[in-house]
PDB file of C-alpha atoms in Angstrom:
ATOM      1  CA  ALA A   1     -32.691  40.514 -20.507  1.00  0.00           C
ATOM      2  CA  SER A   2     -29.417  40.997 -22.415  1.00  0.00           C
ATOM      3  CA  SER A   3     -28.262  43.641 -19.904  1.00  0.00           C
ATOM      4  CA  GLN A   4     -28.992  41.333 -16.941  1.00  0.00           C
ATOM      5  CA  THR A   5     -27.012  38.490 -18.540  1.00  0.00           C
ATOM      6  CA  SER A   6     -23.989  40.678 -19.148  1.00  0.00           C
ATOM      7  CA  LEU A   7     -24.007  41.938 -15.547  1.00  0.00           C
ATOM      8  CA  SER A   8     -24.312  38.524 -13.887  1.00  0.00           C
ATOM      9  CA  ALA A   9     -21.732  36.653 -16.021  1.00  0.00           C
ATOM     10  CA  PRO A  10     -18.077  37.591 -15.266  1.00  0.00           C
ATOM     11  CA  PRO A  11     -15.815  38.520 -18.171  1.00  0.00           C
ATOM     12  CA  VAL A  12     -13.840  35.637 -19.635  1.00  0.00           C
ATOM     13  CA  ALA A  13     -10.589  37.630 -19.709  1.00  0.00           C
ATOM     14  CA  SER A  14     -10.610  38.400 -15.991  1.00  0.00           C
ATOM     15  CA  THR A  15     -11.314  34.754 -15.127  1.00  0.00           C
ATOM     16  CA  MET A  16      -8.366  33.597 -17.197  1.00  0.00           C
ATOM     17  CA  ARG A  17      -6.042  36.133 -15.586  1.00  0.00           C
ATOM     18  CA  ALA A  18      -7.064  34.981 -12.078  1.00  0.00           C
ATOM     19  CA  ALA A  19      -6.454  31.324 -12.937  1.00  0.00           C
ATOM     20  CA  LEU A  20      -3.058  32.151 -14.444  1.00  0.00           C
ATOM     21  CA  ALA A  21      -2.042  34.079 -11.294  1.00  0.00           C
ATOM     22  CA  LEU A  22      -3.031  31.147  -9.078  1.00  0.00           C
ATOM     23  CA  VAL A  23      -0.949  28.721 -11.128  1.00  0.00           C
ATOM     24  CA  CYS A  24       2.064  31.045 -10.845  1.00  0.00           C
ATOM     25  CA  LEU A  25       1.729  31.227  -7.069  1.00  0.00           C
ATOM     26  CA  VAL A  26       1.575  27.421  -6.708  1.00  0.00           C
ATOM     27  CA  GLN A  27       4.672  26.978  -8.870  1.00  0.00           C
ATOM     28  CA  ALA A  28       6.582  29.602  -6.870  1.00  0.00           C
ATOM     29  CA  ALA A  29       5.664  27.921  -3.593  1.00  0.00           C
ATOM     30  CA  ASN A  30       6.812  24.530  -4.874  1.00  0.00           C
ATOM     31  CA  GLY A  31      10.103  26.039  -5.974  1.00  0.00           C
ATOM     32  CA  LEU A  32      10.739  27.577  -2.570  1.00  0.00           C
ATOM     33  CA  MET A  33       9.973  24.350  -0.721  1.00  0.00           C
ATOM     34  CA  THR A  34      12.247  22.293  -2.931  1.00  0.00           C
ATOM     35  CA  SER A  35      15.129  24.747  -3.030  1.00  0.00           C
ATOM     36  CA  PRO A  36      18.519  23.446  -1.806  1.00  0.00           C
ATOM     37  CA  ALA A  37      18.773  26.228   0.772  1.00  0.00           C
ATOM     38  CA  MET A  38      15.501  25.290   2.417  1.00  0.00           C
ATOM     39  CA  VAL A  39      16.374  21.570   2.467  1.00  0.00           C
ATOM     40  CA  ALA A  40      19.792  22.229   4.057  1.00  0.00           C
ATOM     41  CA  ARG A  41      18.285  24.531   6.675  1.00  0.00           C
ATOM     42  CA  ALA A  42      15.667  21.928   7.683  1.00  0.00           C
ATOM     43  CA  ALA A  43      18.290  19.181   7.943  1.00  0.00           C
ATOM     44  CA  SER A  44      20.540  21.313  10.147  1.00  0.00           C
ATOM     45  CA  SER A  45      17.657  22.228  12.478  1.00  0.00           C
ATOM     46  CA  ARG A  46      16.725  18.563  12.904  1.00  0.00           C
ATOM     47  CA  ALA A  47      20.308  17.627  13.656  1.00  0.00           C
ATOM     48  CA  ALA A  48      20.611  20.346  16.328  1.00  0.00           C
ATOM     49  CA  VAL A  49      17.576  19.209  18.376  1.00  0.00           C
ATOM     50  CA  SER A  50      18.461  18.782  22.058  1.00  0.00           C
ATOM     51  CA  MET A  51      16.630  18.548  25.373  1.00  0.00           C
ATOM     52  CA  ARG A  52      17.039  21.381  27.851  1.00  0.00           C
ATOM     53  CA  ILE A  53      16.007  20.303  31.335  1.00  0.00           C
ATOM     54  CA  PHE A  54      16.998  23.206  33.597  1.00  0.00           C
ATOM     55  CA  ALA A  55      19.008  26.399  33.450  1.00  0.00           C
ATOM     56  CA  TRP A  56      22.173  24.630  34.595  1.00  0.00           C
ATOM     57  CA  LYS A  57      24.487  27.512  33.745  1.00  0.00           C
ATOM     58  CA  THR A  58      22.802  29.807  36.270  1.00  0.00           C
ATOM     59  CA  ARG A  59      23.234  27.120  38.917  1.00  0.00           C
ATOM     60  CA  GLY A  60      26.896  26.566  38.160  1.00  0.00           C
ATOM     61  CA  GLU A  61      26.593  22.816  37.706  1.00  0.00           C
ATOM     62  CA  ASP A  62      26.914  20.426  34.802  1.00  0.00           C
ATOM     63  CA  ALA A  63      23.736  18.997  33.363  1.00  0.00           C
ATOM     64  CA  PRO A  64      23.283  15.258  34.009  1.00  0.00           C
ATOM     65  CA  THR A  65      23.147  12.854  31.119  1.00  0.00           C
ATOM     66  CA  LEU A  66      19.713  11.754  30.008  1.00  0.00           C
ATOM     67  CA  GLU A  67      20.666   8.105  30.467  1.00  0.00           C
ATOM     68  CA  GLY A  68      21.473   8.581  34.162  1.00  0.00           C
ATOM     69  CA  LEU A  69      18.635  10.951  34.953  1.00  0.00           C
ATOM     70  CA  ASP A  70      16.474   9.781  37.880  1.00  0.00           C
ATOM     71  CA  MET A  71      14.646  11.211  40.884  1.00  0.00           C
ATOM     72  CA  GLU A  72      17.852  11.508  42.920  1.00  0.00           C
ATOM     73  CA  SER A  73      19.734  13.574  40.329  1.00  0.00           C
ATOM     74  CA  LEU A  74      16.866  16.068  39.828  1.00  0.00           C
ATOM     75  CA  SER A  75      16.994  19.396  41.631  1.00  0.00           C
ATOM     76  CA  LYS A  76      14.778  22.414  41.635  1.00  0.00           C
ATOM     77  CA  SER A  77      15.421  25.177  39.120  1.00  0.00           C
ATOM     78  CA  PRO A  78      16.650  28.572  40.352  1.00  0.00           C
ATOM     79  CA  GLY A  79      13.757  30.909  41.049  1.00  0.00           C
ATOM     80  CA  SER A  80      11.147  28.161  41.311  1.00  0.00           C
ATOM     81  CA  THR A  81      10.818  28.515  45.103  1.00  0.00           C
ATOM     82  CA  HIS A  82       9.181  31.656  46.444  1.00  0.00           C
ATOM     83  CA  ARG A  83       8.844  32.915  49.977  1.00  0.00           C
ATOM     84  CA  ARG A  84       5.370  32.826  51.469  1.00  0.00           C
ATOM     85  CA  MET A  85       2.948  35.646  50.709  1.00  0.00           C
ATOM     86  CA  ARG A  86       2.667  38.202  53.550  1.00  0.00           C
ATOM     87  CA  LYS A  87      -0.936  39.381  53.866  1.00  0.00           C
ATOM     88  CA  GLY A  88      -2.297  42.520  55.443  1.00  0.00           C
ATOM     89  CA  ARG A  89       0.884  44.592  54.997  1.00  0.00           C
ATOM     90  CA  GLY A  90      -0.407  47.433  52.854  1.00  0.00           C
ATOM     91  CA  VAL A  91      -2.305  47.967  49.618  1.00  0.00           C
ATOM     92  CA  SER A  92       0.809  48.151  47.450  1.00  0.00           C
ATOM     93  CA  ALA A  93       1.886  44.655  48.526  1.00  0.00           C
ATOM     94  CA  GLY A  94      -1.047  43.145  46.581  1.00  0.00           C
ATOM     95  CA  LYS A  95      -2.598  41.270  49.512  1.00  0.00           C
ATOM     96  CA  GLY A  96      -3.445  44.125  51.868  1.00  0.00           C
ATOM     97  CA  VAL A  97      -6.743  45.374  53.335  1.00  0.00           C
ATOM     98  CA  THR A  98      -8.942  42.299  52.625  1.00  0.00           C
ATOM     99  CA  CYS A  99      -5.988  39.860  52.332  1.00  0.00           C
ATOM    100  CA  GLY A 100      -7.446  38.236  49.214  1.00  0.00           C
ATOM    101  CA  PHE A 101     -10.834  37.380  50.758  1.00  0.00           C
ATOM    102  CA  GLY A 102     -12.882  40.135  49.111  1.00  0.00           C
ATOM    103  CA  ASN A 103     -15.034  42.853  50.651  1.00  0.00           C
ATOM    104  CA  ARG A 104     -18.351  41.198  51.488  1.00  0.00           C
ATOM    105  CA  GLY A 105     -19.926  37.812  51.926  1.00  0.00           C
ATOM    106  CA  GLN A 106     -19.862  34.913  54.332  1.00  0.00           C
ATOM    107  CA  LYS A 107     -16.463  33.685  53.121  1.00  0.00           C
ATOM    108  CA  SER A 108     -14.822  37.052  53.832  1.00  0.00           C
ATOM    109  CA  ARG A 109     -15.595  37.019  57.566  1.00  0.00           C
ATOM    110  CA  SER A 110     -13.135  35.954  60.230  1.00  0.00           C
ATOM    111  CA  GLY A 111     -13.313  32.468  61.666  1.00  0.00           C
ATOM    112  CA  SER A 112     -14.367  29.264  59.995  1.00  0.00           C
ATOM    113  CA  SER A 113     -16.650  29.323  56.978  1.00  0.00           C
ATOM    114  CA  VAL A 114     -19.353  26.804  56.087  1.00  0.00           C
ATOM    115  CA  ARG A 115     -18.822  23.260  57.344  1.00  0.00           C
ATOM    116  CA  PRO A 116     -17.613  20.553  54.957  1.00  0.00           C
ATOM    117  CA  GLY A 117     -20.475  19.046  52.974  1.00  0.00           C
ATOM    118  CA  PHE A 118     -22.804  22.045  53.395  1.00  0.00           C
ATOM    119  CA  GLU A 119     -24.366  23.144  50.080  1.00  0.00           C
ATOM    120  CA  GLY A 120     -26.235  26.271  51.083  1.00  0.00           C
ATOM    121  CA  GLY A 121     -29.365  24.594  52.401  1.00  0.00           C
ATOM    122  CA  GLN A 122     -30.156  22.263  49.526  1.00  0.00           C
ATOM    123  CA  ILE A 123     -30.065  18.492  49.980  1.00  0.00           C
ATOM    124  CA  PRO A 124     -26.330  17.701  50.205  1.00  0.00           C
ATOM    125  CA  LEU A 125     -24.613  14.983  48.211  1.00  0.00           C
ATOM    126  CA  TYR A 126     -24.335  12.496  51.052  1.00  0.00           C
ATOM    127  CA  ARG A 127     -28.125  12.620  51.429  1.00  0.00           C
ATOM    128  CA  ARG A 128     -28.883  12.487  47.688  1.00  0.00           C
ATOM    129  CA  ILE A 129     -27.038   9.244  47.006  1.00  0.00           C
ATOM    130  CA  PRO A 130     -28.976   5.947  47.173  1.00  0.00           C
ATOM    131  CA  LYS A 131     -29.272   4.224  50.520  1.00  0.00           C
ATOM    132  CA  PHE A 132     -28.628   0.544  51.216  1.00  0.00           C
ATOM    133  CA  VAL A 133     -31.259  -1.243  53.284  1.00  0.00           C
ATOM    134  CA  GLY A 134     -29.779  -2.885  56.357  1.00  0.00           C
ATOM    135  CA  ARG A 135     -26.380  -1.263  55.898  1.00  0.00           C
ATOM    136  CA  PRO A 136     -25.348   1.712  58.038  1.00  0.00           C
ATOM    137  CA  MET A 137     -24.574   4.864  56.049  1.00  0.00           C
ATOM    138  CA  GLY A 138     -22.906   8.141  56.851  1.00  0.00           C
ATOM    139  CA  PRO A 139     -19.888   8.692  59.116  1.00  0.00           C
ATOM    140  CA  GLY A 140     -20.350   5.298  60.848  1.00  0.00           C
ATOM    141  CA  HIS A 141     -20.683   3.206  57.675  1.00  0.00           C
ATOM    142  CA  SER A 142     -17.682   1.050  58.661  1.00  0.00           C
ATOM    143  CA  LYS A 143     -19.019   0.177  62.106  1.00  0.00           C
ATOM    144  CA  ILE A 144     -19.045  -3.542  62.960  1.00  0.00           C
ATOM    145  CA  GLU A 145     -21.971  -4.630  65.120  1.00  0.00           C
ATOM    146  CA  TYR A 146     -21.462  -7.633  67.389  1.00  0.00           C
ATOM    147  CA  GLU A 147     -23.853  -9.603  69.530  1.00  0.00           C
ATOM    148  CA  VAL A 148     -22.556  -9.075  73.065  1.00  0.00           C
ATOM    149  CA  ILE A 149     -21.752 -12.038  75.324  1.00  0.00           C
ATOM    150  CA  LYS A 150     -21.133 -10.964  78.907  1.00  0.00           C
ATOM    151  CA  LEU A 151     -18.790 -12.878  81.175  1.00  0.00           C
ATOM    152  CA  SER A 152     -21.664 -13.494  83.596  1.00  0.00           C
ATOM    153  CA  ALA A 153     -23.391 -15.564  80.882  1.00  0.00           C
ATOM    154  CA  LEU A 154     -20.404 -17.952  80.809  1.00  0.00           C
ATOM    155  CA  ASN A 155     -21.132 -18.978  84.411  1.00  0.00           C
ATOM    156  CA  HIS A 156     -24.003 -21.158  83.114  1.00  0.00           C
ATOM    157  CA  ALA A 157     -21.536 -23.498  81.387  1.00  0.00           C
ATOM    158  CA  ALA A 158     -19.866 -26.495  82.991  1.00  0.00           C
ATOM    159  CA  GLU A 159     -16.246 -26.347  84.075  1.00  0.00           C
ATOM    160  CA  GLY A 160     -13.795 -27.105  81.245  1.00  0.00           C
ATOM    161  CA  ALA A 161     -16.518 -26.962  78.564  1.00  0.00           C
ATOM    162  CA  GLU A 162     -16.245 -25.537  75.062  1.00  0.00           C
ATOM    163  CA  VAL A 163     -18.567 -22.571  74.780  1.00  0.00           C
ATOM    164  CA  ASP A 164     -19.836 -20.564  71.830  1.00  0.00           C
ATOM    165  CA  TYR A 165     -22.946 -18.488  71.138  1.00  0.00           C
ATOM    166  CA  ALA A 166     -25.013 -21.492  70.007  1.00  0.00           C
ATOM    167  CA  SER A 167     -24.266 -23.465  73.174  1.00  0.00           C
ATOM    168  CA  LEU A 168     -25.094 -20.476  75.367  1.00  0.00           C
ATOM    169  CA  LEU A 169     -28.350 -20.070  73.470  1.00  0.00           C
ATOM    170  CA  GLY A 170     -29.194 -23.686  74.267  1.00  0.00           C
ATOM    171  CA  LEU A 171     -28.499 -22.994  77.950  1.00  0.00           C
ATOM    172  CA  ARG A 172     -30.716 -19.898  77.737  1.00  0.00           C
ATOM    173  CA  ALA A 173     -27.832 -17.757  78.924  1.00  0.00           C
ATOM    174  CA  VAL A 174     -28.283 -15.398  75.960  1.00  0.00           C
ATOM    175  CA  SER A 175     -31.236 -14.406  73.813  1.00  0.00           C
ATOM    176  CA  LYS A 176     -31.756 -15.016  70.113  1.00  0.00           C
ATOM    177  CA  SER A 177     -30.277 -12.349  67.842  1.00  0.00           C
ATOM    178  CA  LYS A 178     -30.248 -11.497  64.142  1.00  0.00           C
ATOM    179  CA  LEU A 179     -26.528 -10.661  64.269  1.00  0.00           C
ATOM    180  CA  LYS A 180     -24.198 -13.403  63.081  1.00  0.00           C
ATOM    181  CA  ILE A 181     -21.023 -12.386  64.910  1.00  0.00           C
ATOM    182  CA  SER A 182     -20.462 -12.196  68.663  1.00  0.00           C
ATOM    183  CA  LYS A 183     -18.061 -10.500  71.041  1.00  0.00           C
ATOM    184  CA  VAL A 184     -17.219 -11.394  74.638  1.00  0.00           C
ATOM    185  CA  VAL A 185     -17.122  -8.384  76.972  1.00  0.00           C
ATOM    186  CA  GLY A 186     -16.678  -7.883  80.693  1.00  0.00           C
ATOM    187  CA  SER A 187     -19.525  -7.643  83.157  1.00  0.00           C
ATOM    188  CA  GLN A 188     -20.221  -6.530  86.706  1.00  0.00           C
ATOM    189  CA  ASP A 189     -20.490 -10.152  87.902  1.00  0.00           C
ATOM    190  CA  LYS A 190     -17.117 -11.874  87.747  1.00  0.00           C
ATOM    191  CA  LEU A 191     -16.437 -15.138  85.949  1.00  0.00           C
ATOM    192  CA  THR A 192     -16.281 -18.132  88.302  1.00  0.00           C
ATOM    193  CA  VAL A 193     -16.101 -21.155  85.973  1.00  0.00           C
ATOM    194  CA  LYS A 194     -12.582 -22.427  85.277  1.00  0.00           C
ATOM    195  CA  GLY A 195     -10.996 -23.925  82.178  1.00  0.00           C
ATOM    196  CA  LEU A 196     -13.499 -22.679  79.595  1.00  0.00           C
ATOM    197  CA  LYS A 197     -12.714 -22.734  75.888  1.00  0.00           C
ATOM    198  CA  VAL A 198     -14.635 -19.750  74.593  1.00  0.00           C
ATOM    199  CA  LYS A 199     -15.223 -19.322  70.851  1.00  0.00           C
ATOM    200  CA  ALA A 200     -16.204 -15.863  69.610  1.00  0.00           C
ATOM    201  CA  HIS A 201     -15.401 -13.423  66.822  1.00  0.00           C
ATOM    202  CA  ALA A 202     -13.853 -10.820  69.148  1.00  0.00           C
ATOM    203  CA  PHE A 203     -12.793 -10.382  72.780  1.00  0.00           C
ATOM    204  CA  THR A 204     -12.170  -7.317  74.867  1.00  0.00           C
ATOM    205  CA  ASP A 205      -8.857  -7.153  76.706  1.00  0.00           C
ATOM    206  CA  ALA A 206     -10.555  -7.328  80.105  1.00  0.00           C
ATOM    207  CA  ALA A 207     -12.634 -10.369  79.138  1.00  0.00           C
ATOM    208  CA  ARG A 208      -9.659 -12.189  77.614  1.00  0.00           C
ATOM    209  CA  SER A 209      -7.463 -11.611  80.661  1.00  0.00           C
ATOM    210  CA  GLU A 210     -10.197 -12.796  83.049  1.00  0.00           C
ATOM    211  CA  ILE A 211     -10.867 -15.992  81.082  1.00  0.00           C
ATOM    212  CA  GLU A 212      -7.174 -16.839  80.820  1.00  0.00           C
ATOM    213  CA  ALA A 213      -6.630 -16.079  84.508  1.00  0.00           C
ATOM    214  CA  LEU A 214      -8.985 -18.970  85.363  1.00  0.00           C
ATOM    215  CA  GLY A 215      -7.154 -21.390  83.085  1.00  0.00           C
ATOM    216  CA  GLY A 216      -9.407 -20.931  80.074  1.00  0.00           C
ATOM    217  CA  SER A 217      -8.595 -20.044  76.461  1.00  0.00           C
ATOM    218  CA  CYS A 218     -10.034 -17.611  73.928  1.00  0.00           C
ATOM    219  CA  ILE A 219     -10.512 -18.941  70.384  1.00  0.00           C
ATOM    220  CA  THR A 220     -11.068 -16.222  67.781  1.00  0.00           C
ATOM    221  CA  LEU A 221     -13.352 -17.044  64.847  1.00  0.00           C
ATOM    222  CA  SER A 222     -13.357 -15.445  61.404  1.00  0.00           C
ATOM    223  CA  ARG A 223     -16.176 -12.979  60.792  1.00  0.00           C
ATOM    224  CA  THR A 224     -16.784 -14.330  57.279  1.00  0.00           C
ATOM    225  CA  THR A 225     -16.242 -18.092  57.521  1.00  0.00           C
ATOM    226  CA  ASN A 226     -16.900 -18.738  61.234  1.00  0.00           C
ATOM    227  CA  LYS A 227     -13.771 -20.896  61.280  1.00  0.00           C
ATOM    228  CA  VAL A 228     -10.930 -20.647  63.740  1.00  0.00           C
ATOM    229  CA  VAL A 229      -8.473 -17.938  62.712  1.00  0.00           C
ATOM    230  CA  GLY A 230      -5.080 -19.431  61.873  1.00  0.00           C
ATOM    231  CA  ALA A 231      -6.300 -23.014  61.499  1.00  0.00           C
ATOM    232  CA  GLU A 232      -4.705 -24.711  58.520  1.00  0.00           C
ATOM    233  CA  GLU A 233      -7.065 -26.182  55.960  1.00  0.00           C
ATOM    234  CA  PRO A 234      -6.352 -29.769  54.847  1.00  0.00           C
ATOM    235  CA  ALA A 235      -4.556 -30.048  51.542  1.00  0.00           C
ATOM    236  CA  ALA A 236      -6.682 -31.074  48.585  1.00  0.00           C
ATOM    237  CA  GLU A 237      -6.075 -34.652  47.417  1.00  0.00           C
ATOM    238  CA  GLU A 238      -4.886 -34.976  43.868  1.00  0.00           C
TER     239      GLU A 238
END
């Protein structure tokens, strides 16, 4: 038991010598950091700090002042612009033989590679995202669907009348629709009624010209408020 205790416990003299050496090192480090030479060197380095923007000497121009530096006074540094890489001009050029496309695989073949959005056969991202019921998705998600009013349907109205989709529905010139916006388009049968004031959310050029040729007018409505576009709202009373 006495032999095990003497082996496990370190000698007191060696412990004291190690502690004394550590104290000496800390004092020496503090003396170096607080020496006048070190303080003067740090102050001079802080005073000499400057901002180097470009290698102006190699360009042969004077560097602009930092106060007047803007996008117009900036210019590219010498050597920053490289000529384009020439491919297929030998192995030693670095881009020869395979021209940087590798040896094998679909992406190394000539012609176009996989189409945009293709993910190797798995369900792509545009099919994994949630769908909105009643809203068109995909490439035609911004398509605006109108209820079509043909010019032949306007022949059911009286001359000089004010016509919209609701009035045509009452005359049974059009059928009931779930769409809330309408568009007047041309038709095979020409318009014969004169002086119509047609209200719709959109007009084709052919339909507009034919209505105005007979003395009528086209009134464009807003797709969101169903009010006349450009009509001034009455000022609120204070």
